[in-house]
PDB file of C-alpha atoms in Angstrom:
ATOM      1  CA  MET A   1      -0.967   7.257  19.388  1.00 59.00           C
ATOM      2  CA  ALA A   2      -0.286  10.980  19.575  1.00 71.00           C
ATOM      3  CA  GLU A   3       0.475  11.808  15.968  1.00 91.00           C
ATOM      4  CA  PRO A   4      -1.933  10.546  13.307  1.00 95.00           C
ATOM      5  CA  LEU A   5      -0.455   7.895  11.015  1.00 97.00           C
ATOM      6  CA  VAL A   6      -0.912   8.483   7.298  1.00 97.00           C
ATOM      7  CA  PHE A   7      -0.769   5.730   4.694  1.00 97.00           C
ATOM      8  CA  HIS A   8      -0.704   6.880   1.054  1.00 97.00           C
ATOM      9  CA  PHE A   9      -1.504   4.717  -1.967  1.00 96.00           C
ATOM     10  CA  ASP A  10      -1.581   5.279  -5.708  1.00 95.00           C
ATOM     11  CA  VAL A  11      -4.428   3.337  -7.305  1.00 95.00           C
ATOM     12  CA  ASP A  12      -3.536   2.138 -10.807  1.00 93.00           C
ATOM     13  CA  GLY A  13      -6.526   2.635 -13.077  1.00 91.00           C
ATOM     14  CA  ASP A  14      -5.257   0.346 -15.816  1.00 83.00           C
ATOM     15  CA  ASN A  15      -4.787  -2.778 -13.790  1.00 80.00           C
ATOM     16  CA  PHE A  16      -7.698  -4.804 -12.456  1.00 79.00           C
ATOM     17  CA  THR A  17      -5.346  -7.394 -10.979  1.00 81.00           C
ATOM     18  CA  SER A  18      -3.819  -4.808  -8.639  1.00 84.00           C
ATOM     19  CA  ALA A  19      -7.186  -3.353  -7.648  1.00 84.00           C
ATOM     20  CA  GLY A  20      -7.681  -3.990  -3.977  1.00 89.00           C
ATOM     21  CA  GLN A  21      -3.983  -4.030  -3.076  1.00 93.00           C
ATOM     22  CA  ALA A  22      -4.250  -0.800  -1.070  1.00 94.00           C
ATOM     23  CA  SER A  23      -7.138  -2.141   1.013  1.00 95.00           C
ATOM     24  CA  VAL A  24      -5.188  -5.348   1.693  1.00 95.00           C
ATOM     25  CA  GLN A  25      -2.201  -3.291   2.845  1.00 96.00           C
ATOM     26  CA  VAL A  26      -4.438  -1.094   5.029  1.00 97.00           C
ATOM     27  CA  LYS A  27      -5.891  -4.214   6.635  1.00 97.00           C
ATOM     28  CA  LYS A  28      -2.353  -5.417   7.484  1.00 97.00           C
ATOM     29  CA  ASN A  29      -1.348  -1.994   8.816  1.00 97.00           C
ATOM     30  CA  LEU A  30      -4.435  -1.692  11.038  1.00 98.00           C
ATOM     31  CA  ARG A  31      -3.918  -5.224  12.342  1.00 98.00           C
ATOM     32  CA  GLN A  32      -0.312  -4.344  13.264  1.00 97.00           C
ATOM     33  CA  LEU A  33      -1.601  -1.270  15.109  1.00 96.00           C
ATOM     34  CA  GLY A  34      -3.892  -3.518  17.154  1.00 96.00           C
ATOM     35  CA  LEU A  35      -7.243  -2.154  15.996  1.00 97.00           C
ATOM     36  CA  ASP A  36     -10.241  -4.353  16.641  1.00 97.00           C
ATOM     37  CA  PRO A  37     -11.328  -6.803  13.903  1.00 98.00           C
ATOM     38  CA  GLU A  38     -14.708  -5.108  13.312  1.00 98.00           C
ATOM     39  CA  THR A  39     -13.093  -1.714  12.674  1.00 98.00           C
ATOM     40  CA  ILE A  40     -10.551  -3.338  10.352  1.00 98.00           C
ATOM     41  CA  ARG A  41     -13.360  -5.124   8.467  1.00 98.00           C
ATOM     42  CA  ARG A  42     -15.380  -1.932   8.011  1.00 98.00           C
ATOM     43  CA  VAL A  43     -12.376   0.102   6.846  1.00 98.00           C
ATOM     44  CA  SER A  44     -11.249  -2.672   4.471  1.00 97.00           C
ATOM     45  CA  ILE A  45     -14.672  -2.993   2.820  1.00 97.00           C
ATOM     46  CA  ALA A  46     -15.114   0.770   2.358  1.00 98.00           C
ATOM     47  CA  MET A  47     -11.574   1.120   1.051  1.00 97.00           C
ATOM     48  CA  TYR A  48     -11.917  -1.809  -1.370  1.00 96.00           C
ATOM     49  CA  GLU A  49     -15.206  -0.505  -2.802  1.00 96.00           C
ATOM     50  CA  GLY A  50     -13.631   2.911  -3.293  1.00 97.00           C
ATOM     51  CA  GLU A  51     -10.566   1.459  -4.965  1.00 95.00           C
ATOM     52  CA  ILE A  52     -12.666  -0.570  -7.382  1.00 94.00           C
ATOM     53  CA  ASN A  53     -14.764   2.500  -8.212  1.00 95.00           C
ATOM     54  CA  MET A  54     -11.608   4.484  -8.998  1.00 95.00           C
ATOM     55  CA  VAL A  55     -10.374   1.716 -11.308  1.00 94.00           C
ATOM     56  CA  ILE A  56     -13.725   1.238 -13.086  1.00 93.00           C
ATOM     57  CA  HIS A  57     -14.832   4.832 -13.461  1.00 94.00           C
ATOM     58  CA  ALA A  58     -11.893   7.195 -13.043  1.00 95.00           C
ATOM     59  CA  GLY A  59      -8.742   5.574 -14.378  1.00 94.00           C
ATOM     60  CA  GLY A  60      -7.309   5.329 -10.886  1.00 95.00           C
ATOM     61  CA  GLY A  61      -6.479   7.922  -8.278  1.00 97.00           C
ATOM     62  CA  VAL A  62      -4.942   8.277  -4.848  1.00 97.00           C
ATOM     63  CA  ALA A  63      -6.008   7.035  -1.442  1.00 97.00           C
ATOM     64  CA  ASP A  64      -4.933   8.335   1.942  1.00 98.00           C
ATOM     65  CA  VAL A  65      -5.774   6.541   5.158  1.00 98.00           C
ATOM     66  CA  ILE A  66      -5.292   8.544   8.341  1.00 98.00           C
ATOM     67  CA  VAL A  67      -5.338   6.676  11.637  1.00 98.00           C
ATOM     68  CA  SER A  68      -5.791   8.844  14.708  1.00 97.00           C
ATOM     69  CA  ASP A  69      -7.096   8.306  18.215  1.00 94.00           C
ATOM     70  CA  GLY A  70     -10.656   7.064  17.842  1.00 96.00           C
ATOM     71  CA  SER A  71     -11.064   7.116  14.066  1.00 98.00           C
ATOM     72  CA  VAL A  72      -9.752   6.025  10.699  1.00 98.00           C
ATOM     73  CA  ASP A  73     -10.280   8.491   7.857  1.00 98.00           C
ATOM     74  CA  ILE A  74     -10.176   7.390   4.232  1.00 98.00           C
ATOM     75  CA  ILE A  75      -9.739  10.034   1.529  1.00 98.00           C
ATOM     76  CA  LEU A  76     -10.093   8.891  -2.075  1.00 98.00           C
ATOM     77  CA  LYS A  77      -9.319  11.369  -4.877  1.00 98.00           C
ATOM     78  CA  ASP A  78      -9.516  10.908  -8.611  1.00 98.00           C
ATOM     79  CA  SER A  79      -9.479  13.009 -11.756  1.00 96.00           C
ATOM     80  CA  GLY A  80     -12.180  10.982 -13.478  1.00 96.00           C
ATOM     81  CA  PRO A  81     -15.396  12.130 -15.133  1.00 97.00           C
ATOM     82  CA  GLY A  82     -17.105  12.984 -11.845  1.00 97.00           C
ATOM     83  CA  ILE A  83     -20.507  11.829 -10.642  1.00 97.00           C
ATOM     84  CA  ALA A  84     -23.343  13.628 -12.423  1.00 95.00           C
ATOM     85  CA  ASN A  85     -26.087  12.660  -9.966  1.00 96.00           C
ATOM     86  CA  ILE A  86     -24.797  11.682  -6.527  1.00 97.00           C
ATOM     87  CA  GLU A  87     -28.277  10.908  -5.173  1.00 97.00           C
ATOM     88  CA  GLN A  88     -28.884   8.472  -8.049  1.00 97.00           C
ATOM     89  CA  ALA A  89     -25.380   6.981  -7.701  1.00 96.00           C
ATOM     90  CA  MET A  90     -26.114   6.243  -4.025  1.00 97.00           C
ATOM     91  CA  GLN A  91     -29.094   4.034  -4.936  1.00 97.00           C
ATOM     92  CA  GLU A  92     -28.374   0.318  -4.580  1.00 97.00           C
ATOM     93  CA  GLY A  93     -28.184  -1.309  -7.995  1.00 96.00           C
ATOM     94  CA  PHE A  94     -27.565   1.894  -9.959  1.00 96.00           C
ATOM     95  CA  SER A  95     -24.418   1.570 -12.047  1.00 95.00           C
ATOM     96  CA  THR A  96     -22.761   3.290 -14.969  1.00 93.00           C
ATOM     97  CA  ALA A  97     -20.184   0.516 -15.348  1.00 92.00           C
ATOM     98  CA  PRO A  98     -19.788  -0.721 -18.939  1.00 91.00           C
ATOM     99  CA  ASP A  99     -20.662  -4.292 -19.912  1.00 93.00           C
ATOM    100  CA  ASN A 100     -17.025  -5.441 -20.082  1.00 90.00           C
ATOM    101  CA  ILE A 101     -16.642  -4.478 -16.407  1.00 90.00           C
ATOM    102  CA  ARG A 102     -19.911  -6.181 -15.468  1.00 91.00           C
ATOM    103  CA  SER A 103     -18.726  -9.351 -17.199  1.00 91.00           C
ATOM    104  CA  LEU A 104     -15.803  -9.386 -14.741  1.00 87.00           C
ATOM    105  CA  GLY A 105     -18.251  -9.433 -11.831  1.00 89.00           C
ATOM    106  CA  PHE A 106     -17.996  -5.739 -10.979  1.00 90.00           C
ATOM    107  CA  GLY A 107     -20.377  -2.833 -11.511  1.00 91.00           C
ATOM    108  CA  ALA A 108     -23.406  -4.141  -9.611  1.00 93.00           C
ATOM    109  CA  GLY A 109     -24.146  -0.697  -8.224  1.00 95.00           C
ATOM    110  CA  MET A 110     -23.265  -1.527  -4.605  1.00 96.00           C
ATOM    111  CA  GLY A 111     -19.948   0.342  -4.284  1.00 96.00           C
ATOM    112  CA  LEU A 112     -21.135   3.698  -2.946  1.00 97.00           C
ATOM    113  CA  PRO A 113     -24.001   2.222  -0.865  1.00 97.00           C
ATOM    114  CA  ASN A 114     -21.553  -0.221   0.753  1.00 97.00           C
ATOM    115  CA  MET A 115     -19.060   2.563   1.394  1.00 98.00           C
ATOM    116  CA  LYS A 116     -21.768   4.491   3.246  1.00 98.00           C
ATOM    117  CA  ARG A 117     -23.047   1.386   5.063  1.00 98.00           C
ATOM    118  CA  TYR A 118     -19.653   0.456   6.529  1.00 98.00           C
ATOM    119  CA  THR A 119     -18.566   3.933   7.602  1.00 98.00           C
ATOM    120  CA  ASP A 120     -19.818   6.333  10.252  1.00 98.00           C
ATOM    121  CA  GLN A 121     -19.499   9.379   8.000  1.00 98.00           C
ATOM    122  CA  MET A 122     -19.190   9.755   4.245  1.00 98.00           C
ATOM    123  CA  ASN A 123     -18.979  12.838   2.063  1.00 98.00           C
ATOM    124  CA  ILE A 124     -18.838  12.932  -1.733  1.00 98.00           C
ATOM    125  CA  ASP A 125     -17.477  16.024  -3.454  1.00 98.00           C
ATOM    126  CA  SER A 126     -17.684  15.610  -7.203  1.00 98.00           C
ATOM    127  CA  VAL A 127     -17.383  17.977 -10.149  1.00 97.00           C
ATOM    128  CA  VAL A 128     -18.357  16.620 -13.561  1.00 97.00           C
ATOM    129  CA  GLY A 129     -15.332  16.703 -15.846  1.00 97.00           C
ATOM    130  CA  GLN A 130     -12.889  17.283 -12.971  1.00 97.00           C
ATOM    131  CA  GLY A 131     -13.104  14.344 -10.572  1.00 98.00           C
ATOM    132  CA  THR A 132     -14.360  13.111  -7.244  1.00 98.00           C
ATOM    133  CA  THR A 133     -13.142  13.211  -3.667  1.00 98.00           C
ATOM    134  CA  ILE A 134     -14.781  10.863  -1.192  1.00 98.00           C
ATOM    135  CA  THR A 135     -14.036  11.257   2.500  1.00 98.00           C
ATOM    136  CA  MET A 136     -15.085   8.522   4.919  1.00 98.00           C
ATOM    137  CA  ARG A 137     -14.633   8.014   8.648  1.00 98.00           C
ATOM    138  CA  VAL A 138     -14.824   4.864  10.718  1.00 98.00           C
ATOM    139  CA  ASN A 139     -14.912   5.513  14.466  1.00 98.00           C
ATOM    140  CA  TYR A 140     -13.521   2.990  16.909  1.00 96.00           C
TER     141      TYR A 140
END
């Protein structure tokens, strides 16, 4: 694979039923490219958690997945409220999700910790009132 492959997705922030569709498509794409199951699993989990976070907290956003020799990069961008305290947001169990989201089974405060756990690198760039960009890498 000489040229990196880029997959672009728009994440609809108003539709919980479509949340996760991008990660399902990425899983299919990576499988077609012949990546190993463990890499596909790690990318799918990180991508799904990021998608759900964009739906819950930011009204959606965009996701780009870049597959190159040796790594898969995931770039998630939104124009949501931003993350006021990234260190606090990274703590397992910490959540700012409203009760109606929690009643749906989301918002347990494991999204960002799981994203970090299943990737080799993760960077969060967030400006309160402007949005968040999360960049993750899974090496294979």
